[in-house]
Amino acid sequence: YIGNDCIIHSGARIGASSFLHYDEEGKAQCFLGAGITILGNGVQVGCNTIIQRGTISDTVIEDRVLIGDLVVIGHDVKIGHDSHIVCQAGLAGRAVIGSHVKIMGQAGIAEGIEIADYGNVLAKSSATKNVRKGKTISGLHGREHRKELKIQALLRKHYGRD
């Protein structure tokens, strides 16, 4: 389902198969998904972005979400209204993204992770645990941004700037 006033740029795939892999009697199987993809009103999807349909539930992108180029959104993901996802980010299956969230370029969101309203995931960061409302995380380990900056400063002081 695609709402009103949506913009979908060239090469984007909406409702791609979810490719949930499982083993049956030692043989790899693939469940393509029974859910659908729902885009709210005013959603923009960048070039070559892939949004998978749900496996059992639906993949839901609420109103006015902006999604950049080369983004991958996994099955059963929910994204709240007015959120922004910048180019080359990846959201694994069942992630729940609140409203007014910003996920910057090349960030990764692990399976089933929740990013609460007004949360921020900075560029090249990994969200491997839930992010509380209004918090900003950064770095490979997805720490609160101020804590990550302190750790980086200590490392530079100990090992030198280069």
JSON list of C-alpha atoms in Angstrom, two decimals:
[
{"chain": "A", "resi": 1, "resn": "TYR", "atom": "CA", "xyz": [0.00, 0.00, 0.00]},
{"chain": "A", "resi": 2, "resn": "ILE", "atom": "CA", "xyz": [1.36, 3.43, -0.97]},
{"chain": "A", "resi": 3, "resn": "GLY", "atom": "CA", "xyz": [-0.20, 6.55, 0.58]},
{"chain": "A", "resi": 4, "resn": "ASN", "atom": "CA", "xyz": [-0.81, 9.93, -1.02]},
{"chain": "A", "resi": 5, "resn": "ASP", "atom": "CA", "xyz": [1.98, 12.28, -2.14]},
{"chain": "A", "resi": 6, "resn": "CYS", "atom": "CA", "xyz": [4.75, 9.68, -1.88]},
{"chain": "A", "resi": 7, "resn": "ILE", "atom": "CA", "xyz": [7.91, 10.03, -3.94]},
{"chain": "A", "resi": 8, "resn": "ILE", "atom": "CA", "xyz": [9.72, 6.83, -4.89]},
{"chain": "A", "resi": 9, "resn": "HIS", "atom": "CA", "xyz": [12.95, 7.40, -6.78]},
{"chain": "A", "resi": 10, "resn": "SER", "atom": "CA", "xyz": [14.41, 5.19, -9.50]},
{"chain": "A", "resi": 11, "resn": "GLY", "atom": "CA", "xyz": [15.57, 1.70, -8.65]},
{"chain": "A", "resi": 12, "resn": "ALA", "atom": "CA", "xyz": [13.76, 1.54, -5.29]},
{"chain": "A", "resi": 13, "resn": "ARG", "atom": "CA", "xyz": [12.08, -1.76, -4.43]},
{"chain": "A", "resi": 14, "resn": "ILE", "atom": "CA", "xyz": [8.99, -1.59, -2.24]},
{"chain": "A", "resi": 15, "resn": "GLY", "atom": "CA", "xyz": [7.64, -4.86, -0.85]},
{"chain": "A", "resi": 16, "resn": "ALA", "atom": "CA", "xyz": [10.62, -7.06, -1.72]},
{"chain": "A", "resi": 17, "resn": "SER", "atom": "CA", "xyz": [10.52, -10.63, -0.41]},
{"chain": "A", "resi": 18, "resn": "SER", "atom": "CA", "xyz": [11.70, -10.88, 3.18]},
{"chain": "A", "resi": 19, "resn": "PHE", "atom": "CA", "xyz": [13.85, -14.01, 2.61]},
{"chain": "A", "resi": 20, "resn": "LEU", "atom": "CA", "xyz": [13.51, -15.38, 6.13]},
{"chain": "A", "resi": 21, "resn": "HIS", "atom": "CA", "xyz": [15.93, -18.33, 6.16]},
{"chain": "A", "resi": 22, "resn": "TYR", "atom": "CA", "xyz": [15.44, -21.47, 8.23]},
{"chain": "A", "resi": 23, "resn": "ASP", "atom": "CA", "xyz": [16.52, -25.10, 8.25]},
{"chain": "A", "resi": 24, "resn": "GLU", "atom": "CA", "xyz": [14.16, -27.98, 7.68]},
{"chain": "A", "resi": 25, "resn": "GLU", "atom": "CA", "xyz": [15.58, -31.48, 8.06]},
{"chain": "A", "resi": 26, "resn": "GLY", "atom": "CA", "xyz": [19.08, -30.14, 7.46]},
{"chain": "A", "resi": 27, "resn": "LYS", "atom": "CA", "xyz": [18.12, -28.36, 4.26]},
{"chain": "A", "resi": 28, "resn": "ALA", "atom": "CA", "xyz": [18.08, -24.56, 3.93]},
{"chain": "A", "resi": 29, "resn": "GLN", "atom": "CA", "xyz": [14.62, -23.14, 3.22]},
{"chain": "A", "resi": 30, "resn": "CYS", "atom": "CA", "xyz": [13.42, -19.62, 2.49]},
{"chain": "A", "resi": 31, "resn": "PHE", "atom": "CA", "xyz": [10.07, -18.14, 3.55]},
{"chain": "A", "resi": 32, "resn": "LEU", "atom": "CA", "xyz": [9.29, -15.19, 1.30]},
{"chain": "A", "resi": 33, "resn": "GLY", "atom": "CA", "xyz": [6.83, -13.53, 3.68]},
{"chain": "A", "resi": 34, "resn": "ALA", "atom": "CA", "xyz": [3.08, -13.19, 3.96]},
{"chain": "A", "resi": 35, "resn": "GLY", "atom": "CA", "xyz": [2.91, -9.58, 5.19]},
{"chain": "A", "resi": 36, "resn": "ILE", "atom": "CA", "xyz": [2.75, -6.43, 3.09]},
{"chain": "A", "resi": 37, "resn": "THR", "atom": "CA", "xyz": [4.52, -3.07, 3.01]},
{"chain": "A", "resi": 38, "resn": "ILE", "atom": "CA", "xyz": [2.58, 0.05, 3.97]},
{"chain": "A", "resi": 39, "resn": "LEU", "atom": "CA", "xyz": [3.87, 3.54, 3.14]},
{"chain": "A", "resi": 40, "resn": "GLY", "atom": "CA", "xyz": [2.01, 6.41, 4.79]},
{"chain": "A", "resi": 41, "resn": "ASN", "atom": "CA", "xyz": [1.33, 9.78, 3.19]},
{"chain": "A", "resi": 42, "resn": "GLY", "atom": "CA", "xyz": [4.22, 11.96, 2.05]},
{"chain": "A", "resi": 43, "resn": "VAL", "atom": "CA", "xyz": [6.91, 9.28, 2.35]},
{"chain": "A", "resi": 44, "resn": "GLN", "atom": "CA", "xyz": [10.01, 9.74, 0.20]},
{"chain": "A", "resi": 45, "resn": "VAL", "atom": "CA", "xyz": [12.16, 6.76, -0.78]},
{"chain": "A", "resi": 46, "resn": "GLY", "atom": "CA", "xyz": [15.60, 7.30, -2.33]},
{"chain": "A", "resi": 47, "resn": "CYS", "atom": "CA", "xyz": [17.23, 5.61, -5.29]},
{"chain": "A", "resi": 48, "resn": "ASN", "atom": "CA", "xyz": [18.03, 1.90, -5.05]},
{"chain": "A", "resi": 49, "resn": "THR", "atom": "CA", "xyz": [16.52, 1.55, -1.58]},
{"chain": "A", "resi": 50, "resn": "ILE", "atom": "CA", "xyz": [14.96, -1.79, -0.64]},
{"chain": "A", "resi": 51, "resn": "ILE", "atom": "CA", "xyz": [12.01, -2.10, 1.73]},
{"chain": "A", "resi": 52, "resn": "GLN", "atom": "CA", "xyz": [11.09, -5.71, 2.46]},
{"chain": "A", "resi": 53, "resn": "ARG", "atom": "CA", "xyz": [7.53, -6.78, 3.09]},
{"chain": "A", "resi": 54, "resn": "GLY", "atom": "CA", "xyz": [6.66, -8.37, 6.40]},
{"chain": "A", "resi": 55, "resn": "THR", "atom": "CA", "xyz": [7.05, -12.05, 7.12]},
{"chain": "A", "resi": 56, "resn": "ILE", "atom": "CA", "xyz": [4.03, -12.51, 9.36]},
{"chain": "A", "resi": 57, "resn": "SER", "atom": "CA", "xyz": [3.14, -8.92, 10.28]},
{"chain": "A", "resi": 58, "resn": "ASP", "atom": "CA", "xyz": [3.50, -5.90, 7.99]},
{"chain": "A", "resi": 59, "resn": "THR", "atom": "CA", "xyz": [6.38, -3.52, 7.33]},
{"chain": "A", "resi": 60, "resn": "VAL", "atom": "CA", "xyz": [5.00, -0.06, 8.15]},
{"chain": "A", "resi": 61, "resn": "ILE", "atom": "CA", "xyz": [6.50, 3.32, 7.23]},
{"chain": "A", "resi": 62, "resn": "GLU", "atom": "CA", "xyz": [4.37, 6.10, 8.73]},
{"chain": "A", "resi": 63, "resn": "ASP", "atom": "CA", "xyz": [3.65, 9.58, 7.30]},
{"chain": "A", "resi": 64, "resn": "ARG", "atom": "CA", "xyz": [6.38, 11.96, 6.12]},
{"chain": "A", "resi": 65, "resn": "VAL", "atom": "CA", "xyz": [9.30, 9.59, 6.64]},
{"chain": "A", "resi": 66, "resn": "LEU", "atom": "CA", "xyz": [12.32, 10.50, 4.48]},
{"chain": "A", "resi": 67, "resn": "ILE", "atom": "CA", "xyz": [14.51, 7.59, 3.38]},
{"chain": "A", "resi": 68, "resn": "GLY", "atom": "CA", "xyz": [17.75, 8.23, 1.51]},
{"chain": "A", "resi": 69, "resn": "ASP", "atom": "CA", "xyz": [19.49, 6.30, -1.27]},
{"chain": "A", "resi": 70, "resn": "LEU", "atom": "CA", "xyz": [20.80, 2.74, -0.87]},
{"chain": "A", "resi": 71, "resn": "VAL", "atom": "CA", "xyz": [18.96, 2.06, 2.39]},
{"chain": "A", "resi": 72, "resn": "VAL", "atom": "CA", "xyz": [17.89, -1.48, 3.30]},
{"chain": "A", "resi": 73, "resn": "ILE", "atom": "CA", "xyz": [14.84, -1.87, 5.54]},
{"chain": "A", "resi": 74, "resn": "GLY", "atom": "CA", "xyz": [14.21, -5.43, 6.68]},
{"chain": "A", "resi": 75, "resn": "HIS", "atom": "CA", "xyz": [10.99, -7.35, 7.20]},
{"chain": "A", "resi": 76, "resn": "ASP", "atom": "CA", "xyz": [8.41, -6.38, 9.84]},
{"chain": "A", "resi": 77, "resn": "VAL", "atom": "CA", "xyz": [10.11, -3.01, 10.55]},
{"chain": "A", "resi": 78, "resn": "LYS", "atom": "CA", "xyz": [7.98, -0.18, 11.93]},
{"chain": "A", "resi": 79, "resn": "ILE", "atom": "CA", "xyz": [9.09, 3.45, 11.38]},
{"chain": "A", "resi": 80, "resn": "GLY", "atom": "CA", "xyz": [7.24, 6.30, 13.11]},
{"chain": "A", "resi": 81, "resn": "HIS", "atom": "CA", "xyz": [6.17, 9.52, 11.42]},
{"chain": "A", "resi": 82, "resn": "ASP", "atom": "CA", "xyz": [8.57, 12.34, 10.55]},
{"chain": "A", "resi": 83, "resn": "SER", "atom": "CA", "xyz": [11.70, 10.19, 10.90]},
{"chain": "A", "resi": 84, "resn": "HIS", "atom": "CA", "xyz": [14.74, 10.52, 8.62]},
{"chain": "A", "resi": 85, "resn": "ILE", "atom": "CA", "xyz": [16.98, 7.69, 7.47]},
{"chain": "A", "resi": 86, "resn": "VAL", "atom": "CA", "xyz": [20.10, 8.81, 5.63]},
{"chain": "A", "resi": 87, "resn": "CYS", "atom": "CA", "xyz": [21.85, 7.02, 2.75]},
{"chain": "A", "resi": 88, "resn": "GLN", "atom": "CA", "xyz": [23.41, 3.55, 3.15]},
{"chain": "A", "resi": 89, "resn": "ALA", "atom": "CA", "xyz": [21.78, 2.80, 6.51]},
{"chain": "A", "resi": 90, "resn": "GLY", "atom": "CA", "xyz": [20.52, -0.70, 7.25]},
{"chain": "A", "resi": 91, "resn": "LEU", "atom": "CA", "xyz": [17.64, -1.73, 9.50]},
{"chain": "A", "resi": 92, "resn": "ALA", "atom": "CA", "xyz": [17.41, -5.43, 10.31]},
{"chain": "A", "resi": 93, "resn": "GLY", "atom": "CA", "xyz": [14.11, -7.25, 10.64]},
{"chain": "A", "resi": 94, "resn": "ARG", "atom": "CA", "xyz": [11.60, -6.35, 13.36]},
{"chain": "A", "resi": 95, "resn": "ALA", "atom": "CA", "xyz": [13.33, -3.09, 14.31]},
{"chain": "A", "resi": 96, "resn": "VAL", "atom": "CA", "xyz": [10.95, -0.49, 15.76]},
{"chain": "A", "resi": 97, "resn": "ILE", "atom": "CA", "xyz": [11.82, 3.12, 15.03]},
{"chain": "A", "resi": 98, "resn": "GLY", "atom": "CA", "xyz": [9.89, 5.84, 16.84]},
{"chain": "A", "resi": 99, "resn": "SER", "atom": "CA", "xyz": [8.72, 9.20, 15.52]},
{"chain": "A", "resi": 100, "resn": "HIS", "atom": "CA", "xyz": [11.12, 12.07, 14.77]},
{"chain": "A", "resi": 101, "resn": "VAL", "atom": "CA", "xyz": [14.11, 9.69, 14.81]},
{"chain": "A", "resi": 102, "resn": "LYS", "atom": "CA", "xyz": [17.25, 10.41, 12.79]},
{"chain": "A", "resi": 103, "resn": "ILE", "atom": "CA", "xyz": [19.42, 7.54, 11.56]},
{"chain": "A", "resi": 104, "resn": "MET", "atom": "CA", "xyz": [22.49, 8.88, 9.81]},
{"chain": "A", "resi": 105, "resn": "GLY", "atom": "CA", "xyz": [24.55, 7.48, 6.92]},
{"chain": "A", "resi": 106, "resn": "GLN", "atom": "CA", "xyz": [26.00, 3.97, 7.11]},
{"chain": "A", "resi": 107, "resn": "ALA", "atom": "CA", "xyz": [24.42, 3.32, 10.51]},
{"chain": "A", "resi": 108, "resn": "GLY", "atom": "CA", "xyz": [23.22, -0.18, 11.30]},
{"chain": "A", "resi": 109, "resn": "ILE", "atom": "CA", "xyz": [20.24, -1.17, 13.44]},
{"chain": "A", "resi": 110, "resn": "ALA", "atom": "CA", "xyz": [20.29, -4.77, 14.71]},
{"chain": "A", "resi": 111, "resn": "GLU", "atom": "CA", "xyz": [17.33, -7.14, 14.58]},
{"chain": "A", "resi": 112, "resn": "GLY", "atom": "CA", "xyz": [14.48, -6.30, 16.96]},
{"chain": "A", "resi": 113, "resn": "ILE", "atom": "CA", "xyz": [16.09, -3.11, 18.31]},
{"chain": "A", "resi": 114, "resn": "GLU", "atom": "CA", "xyz": [13.84, -0.21, 19.37]},
{"chain": "A", "resi": 115, "resn": "ILE", "atom": "CA", "xyz": [14.84, 3.42, 18.84]},
{"chain": "A", "resi": 116, "resn": "ALA", "atom": "CA", "xyz": [12.44, 5.56, 20.89]},
{"chain": "A", "resi": 117, "resn": "ASP", "atom": "CA", "xyz": [10.95, 8.88, 19.73]},
{"chain": "A", "resi": 118, "resn": "TYR", "atom": "CA", "xyz": [13.46, 11.67, 19.05]},
{"chain": "A", "resi": 119, "resn": "GLY", "atom": "CA", "xyz": [16.40, 9.25, 19.21]},
{"chain": "A", "resi": 120, "resn": "ASN", "atom": "CA", "xyz": [19.46, 9.70, 17.02]},
{"chain": "A", "resi": 121, "resn": "VAL", "atom": "CA", "xyz": [21.92, 7.17, 15.63]},
{"chain": "A", "resi": 122, "resn": "LEU", "atom": "CA", "xyz": [24.98, 8.98, 14.28]},
{"chain": "A", "resi": 123, "resn": "ALA", "atom": "CA", "xyz": [26.86, 8.05, 11.09]},
{"chain": "A", "resi": 124, "resn": "LYS", "atom": "CA", "xyz": [28.72, 4.72, 10.97]},
{"chain": "A", "resi": 125, "resn": "SER", "atom": "CA", "xyz": [27.24, 3.69, 14.33]},
{"chain": "A", "resi": 126, "resn": "SER", "atom": "CA", "xyz": [25.73, 0.40, 15.41]},
{"chain": "A", "resi": 127, "resn": "ALA", "atom": "CA", "xyz": [22.53, 0.17, 17.44]},
{"chain": "A", "resi": 128, "resn": "THR", "atom": "CA", "xyz": [22.81, -3.21, 19.15]},
{"chain": "A", "resi": 129, "resn": "LYS", "atom": "CA", "xyz": [20.65, -2.31, 22.14]},
{"chain": "A", "resi": 130, "resn": "ASN", "atom": "CA", "xyz": [17.54, -0.18, 22.55]},
{"chain": "A", "resi": 131, "resn": "VAL", "atom": "CA", "xyz": [17.89, 3.62, 22.47]},
{"chain": "A", "resi": 132, "resn": "ARG", "atom": "CA", "xyz": [15.84, 5.61, 24.97]},
{"chain": "A", "resi": 133, "resn": "LYS", "atom": "CA", "xyz": [13.71, 8.63, 24.09]},
{"chain": "A", "resi": 134, "resn": "GLY", "atom": "CA", "xyz": [15.74, 11.64, 22.96]},
{"chain": "A", "resi": 135, "resn": "LYS", "atom": "CA", "xyz": [19.12, 9.91, 23.33]},
{"chain": "A", "resi": 136, "resn": "THR", "atom": "CA", "xyz": [21.92, 10.02, 20.75]},
{"chain": "A", "resi": 137, "resn": "ILE", "atom": "CA", "xyz": [24.26, 7.10, 20.21]},
{"chain": "A", "resi": 138, "resn": "SER", "atom": "CA", "xyz": [27.48, 6.84, 18.25]},
{"chain": "A", "resi": 139, "resn": "GLY", "atom": "CA", "xyz": [30.34, 4.49, 17.52]},
{"chain": "A", "resi": 140, "resn": "LEU", "atom": "CA", "xyz": [30.78, 0.82, 16.79]},
{"chain": "A", "resi": 141, "resn": "HIS", "atom": "CA", "xyz": [29.35, -0.19, 20.16]},
{"chain": "A", "resi": 142, "resn": "GLY", "atom": "CA", "xyz": [26.39, 2.21, 20.09]},
{"chain": "A", "resi": 143, "resn": "ARG", "atom": "CA", "xyz": [27.21, 4.10, 23.28]},
{"chain": "A", "resi": 144, "resn": "GLU", "atom": "CA", "xyz": [25.58, 7.34, 24.33]},
{"chain": "A", "resi": 145, "resn": "HIS", "atom": "CA", "xyz": [27.35, 9.99, 22.26]},
{"chain": "A", "resi": 146, "resn": "ARG", "atom": "CA", "xyz": [28.95, 11.93, 25.16]},
{"chain": "A", "resi": 147, "resn": "LYS", "atom": "CA", "xyz": [30.32, 8.71, 26.67]},
{"chain": "A", "resi": 148, "resn": "GLU", "atom": "CA", "xyz": [31.71, 7.64, 23.29]},
{"chain": "A", "resi": 149, "resn": "LEU", "atom": "CA", "xyz": [33.47, 11.01, 22.89]},
{"chain": "A", "resi": 150, "resn": "LYS", "atom": "CA", "xyz": [35.08, 10.64, 26.33]},
{"chain": "A", "resi": 151, "resn": "ILE", "atom": "CA", "xyz": [36.33, 7.14, 25.49]},
{"chain": "A", "resi": 152, "resn": "GLN", "atom": "CA", "xyz": [37.75, 8.36, 22.17]},
{"chain": "A", "resi": 153, "resn": "ALA", "atom": "CA", "xyz": [39.52, 11.24, 23.96]},
{"chain": "A", "resi": 154, "resn": "LEU", "atom": "CA", "xyz": [41.08, 8.83, 26.47]},
{"chain": "A", "resi": 155, "resn": "LEU", "atom": "CA", "xyz": [42.27, 6.53, 23.70]},
{"chain": "A", "resi": 156, "resn": "ARG", "atom": "CA", "xyz": [43.84, 9.42, 21.81]},
{"chain": "A", "resi": 157, "resn": "LYS", "atom": "CA", "xyz": [45.54, 10.67, 24.95]},
{"chain": "A", "resi": 158, "resn": "HIS", "atom": "CA", "xyz": [46.92, 7.23, 25.76]},
{"chain": "A", "resi": 159, "resn": "TYR", "atom": "CA", "xyz": [47.90, 6.09, 22.26]},
{"chain": "A", "resi": 160, "resn": "GLY", "atom": "CA", "xyz": [48.57, 9.43, 20.60]},
{"chain": "A", "resi": 161, "resn": "ARG", "atom": "CA", "xyz": [46.55, 11.34, 18.05]},
{"chain": "A", "resi": 162, "resn": "ASP", "atom": "CA", "xyz": [47.33, 9.20, 14.98]}
]
